Tab-separated table of C-alpha atoms in Angstrom:
chain	number	residue	atom	x	y	z
A	1	HIS	CA	18.183	-39.345	-1.491
A	2	VAL	CA	19.468	-42.173	-3.625
A	3	PRO	CA	21.741	-44.748	-1.922
A	4	GLY	CA	25.341	-44.433	-3.069
A	5	LEU	CA	24.947	-40.789	-4.048
A	6	ALA	CA	25.802	-37.791	-1.966
A	7	PRO	CA	22.803	-36.198	-0.239
A	8	PRO	CA	21.389	-33.191	-2.031
A	9	THR	CA	23.042	-29.927	-1.158
A	10	CYS	CA	21.671	-26.449	-1.039
A	11	CYS	CA	22.957	-25.907	-4.564
A	12	ASP	CA	20.675	-28.664	-5.936
A	13	ARG	CA	17.567	-26.626	-5.158
A	14	PRO	CA	16.404	-23.535	-6.999
A	15	VAL	CA	17.550	-20.344	-5.311
A	16	ASP	CA	13.989	-19.014	-5.005
A	17	SER	CA	12.742	-22.021	-3.042
A	18	MET	CA	15.747	-21.806	-0.715
A	19	ALA	CA	15.058	-18.142	-0.036
A	20	GLU	CA	11.377	-18.798	0.605
A	21	GLU	CA	12.116	-21.664	2.984
A	22	ASP	CA	14.797	-19.661	4.804
A	23	PHE	CA	12.482	-16.660	5.092
A	24	SER	CA	9.596	-18.737	6.418
A	25	VAL	CA	11.854	-20.377	9.017
A	26	VAL	CA	13.279	-17.042	10.176
A	27	ARG	CA	9.820	-15.475	10.255
A	28	ALA	CA	8.419	-18.356	12.329
A	29	ILE	CA	11.279	-18.043	14.828
A	30	ILE	CA	10.857	-14.273	15.171
A	31	GLU	CA	7.071	-14.525	15.505
A	32	ASP	CA	7.476	-17.140	18.224
A	33	GLU	CA	10.022	-15.021	20.121
A	34	LEU	CA	7.823	-11.924	19.897
A	35	HIS	CA	4.794	-13.888	21.045
A	36	GLN	CA	6.672	-15.262	24.054
A	37	GLU	CA	8.100	-11.843	24.951
A	38	PHE	CA	5.006	-9.677	24.452
A	39	HIS	CA	2.014	-11.965	25.053
A	40	ASN	CA	-0.358	-10.390	27.609
A	41	VAL	CA	1.773	-7.224	27.845
A	42	PRO	CA	-0.325	-4.055	28.182
A	43	THR	CA	-0.172	-1.847	25.110
A	44	LYS	CA	1.386	1.030	27.078
A	45	ASP	CA	4.337	-1.219	28.007
A	46	LEU	CA	5.186	-2.191	24.434
A	47	PRO	CA	8.262	-0.694	22.757
A	48	PRO	CA	7.435	2.584	20.953
A	49	ARG	CA	7.602	0.952	17.510
A	50	MET	CA	5.003	-1.633	18.516
A	51	GLN	CA	2.555	0.772	20.124
A	52	PRO	CA	-0.607	1.584	18.177
A	53	ARG	CA	-0.398	4.756	16.133
A	54	GLN	CA	-2.841	7.601	16.417
A	55	LEU	CA	-4.660	7.403	13.102
A	56	PRO	CA	-6.755	10.291	11.802
A	57	ASN	CA	-10.233	10.452	13.235
A	58	LEU	CA	-12.870	9.678	10.618
A	59	GLN	CA	-15.071	12.344	12.190
A	60	ASP	CA	-12.641	14.897	10.740
A	61	ALA	CA	-13.530	13.765	7.225
A	62	PHE	CA	-16.830	15.605	7.570
A	63	LYS	CA	-14.913	18.871	7.914
A	64	ILE	CA	-13.542	18.598	4.366
A	65	ASP	CA	-14.739	21.329	2.037
A	66	TRP	CA	-15.981	19.205	-0.844
A	67	ASP	CA	-17.075	22.292	-2.790
A	68	ASP	CA	-13.684	23.997	-2.904
A	69	TRP	CA	-13.414	23.166	-6.608
A	70	LYS	CA	-16.112	25.769	-7.263
A	71	SER	CA	-13.639	28.537	-6.409
A	72	TRP	CA	-10.869	27.345	-8.768
A	73	GLU	CA	-10.444	29.927	-11.515
A	74	TRP	CA	-9.968	27.337	-14.269
A	75	MET	CA	-13.335	25.804	-13.385
A	76	GLN	CA	-15.221	29.093	-13.775
A	77	PRO	CA	-17.352	29.833	-16.832
A	78	GLY	CA	-15.430	31.890	-19.356
A	79	TRP	CA	-11.984	30.470	-18.507
A	80	LYS	CA	-9.755	31.066	-21.568
A	81	GLY	CA	-6.722	28.989	-20.546
A	82	VAL	CA	-5.912	25.380	-21.370
A	83	LYS	CA	-8.324	22.697	-20.210
A	84	MET	CA	-7.905	18.978	-19.685
A	85	HIS	CA	-10.216	16.840	-21.777
A	86	SER	CA	-10.788	13.133	-21.147
A	87	GLN	CA	-11.071	10.838	-24.125
A	88	CYS	CA	-12.253	7.248	-24.201
A	89	VAL	CA	-10.498	5.412	-27.024
A	90	ILE	CA	-11.914	2.053	-28.121
A	91	SER	CA	-9.309	-0.143	-29.832
A	92	ALA	CA	-9.890	-2.548	-32.722
A	93	ASP	CA	-9.721	-5.493	-30.296
A	94	GLY	CA	-12.623	-4.054	-28.269
A	95	SER	CA	-10.535	-2.858	-25.325
A	96	ALA	CA	-10.910	0.710	-24.080
A	97	GLU	CA	-8.409	3.234	-22.808
A	98	ILE	CA	-9.013	6.546	-21.065
A	99	ARG	CA	-6.674	9.333	-22.120
A	100	SER	CA	-6.394	12.904	-20.965
A	101	VAL	CA	-5.476	15.706	-23.330
A	102	TRP	CA	-4.703	19.366	-22.601
A	103	LYS	CA	-6.385	21.660	-25.125
């Protein structure tokens, strides 16, 4: 602030920095309120939205049939329909791009 001049207003700052500052202030206030309200509260007593979700059990991943692709008709020898072919294209600048083409 320069003496003799009006103090800077909100319009003197870029909009993005104002939004970031406002967001960080609001977030800090909300985090503090939540911490005060729910610190040391048993999980079962939390509001439904804050309770831990039941995520899939990783043990179930072993039950996946990883060989199911062997039964797909378009993967069988002698398939006469269209097939997807992958192409690696190397550009003049040395970069590479993977493309897929139905033939």
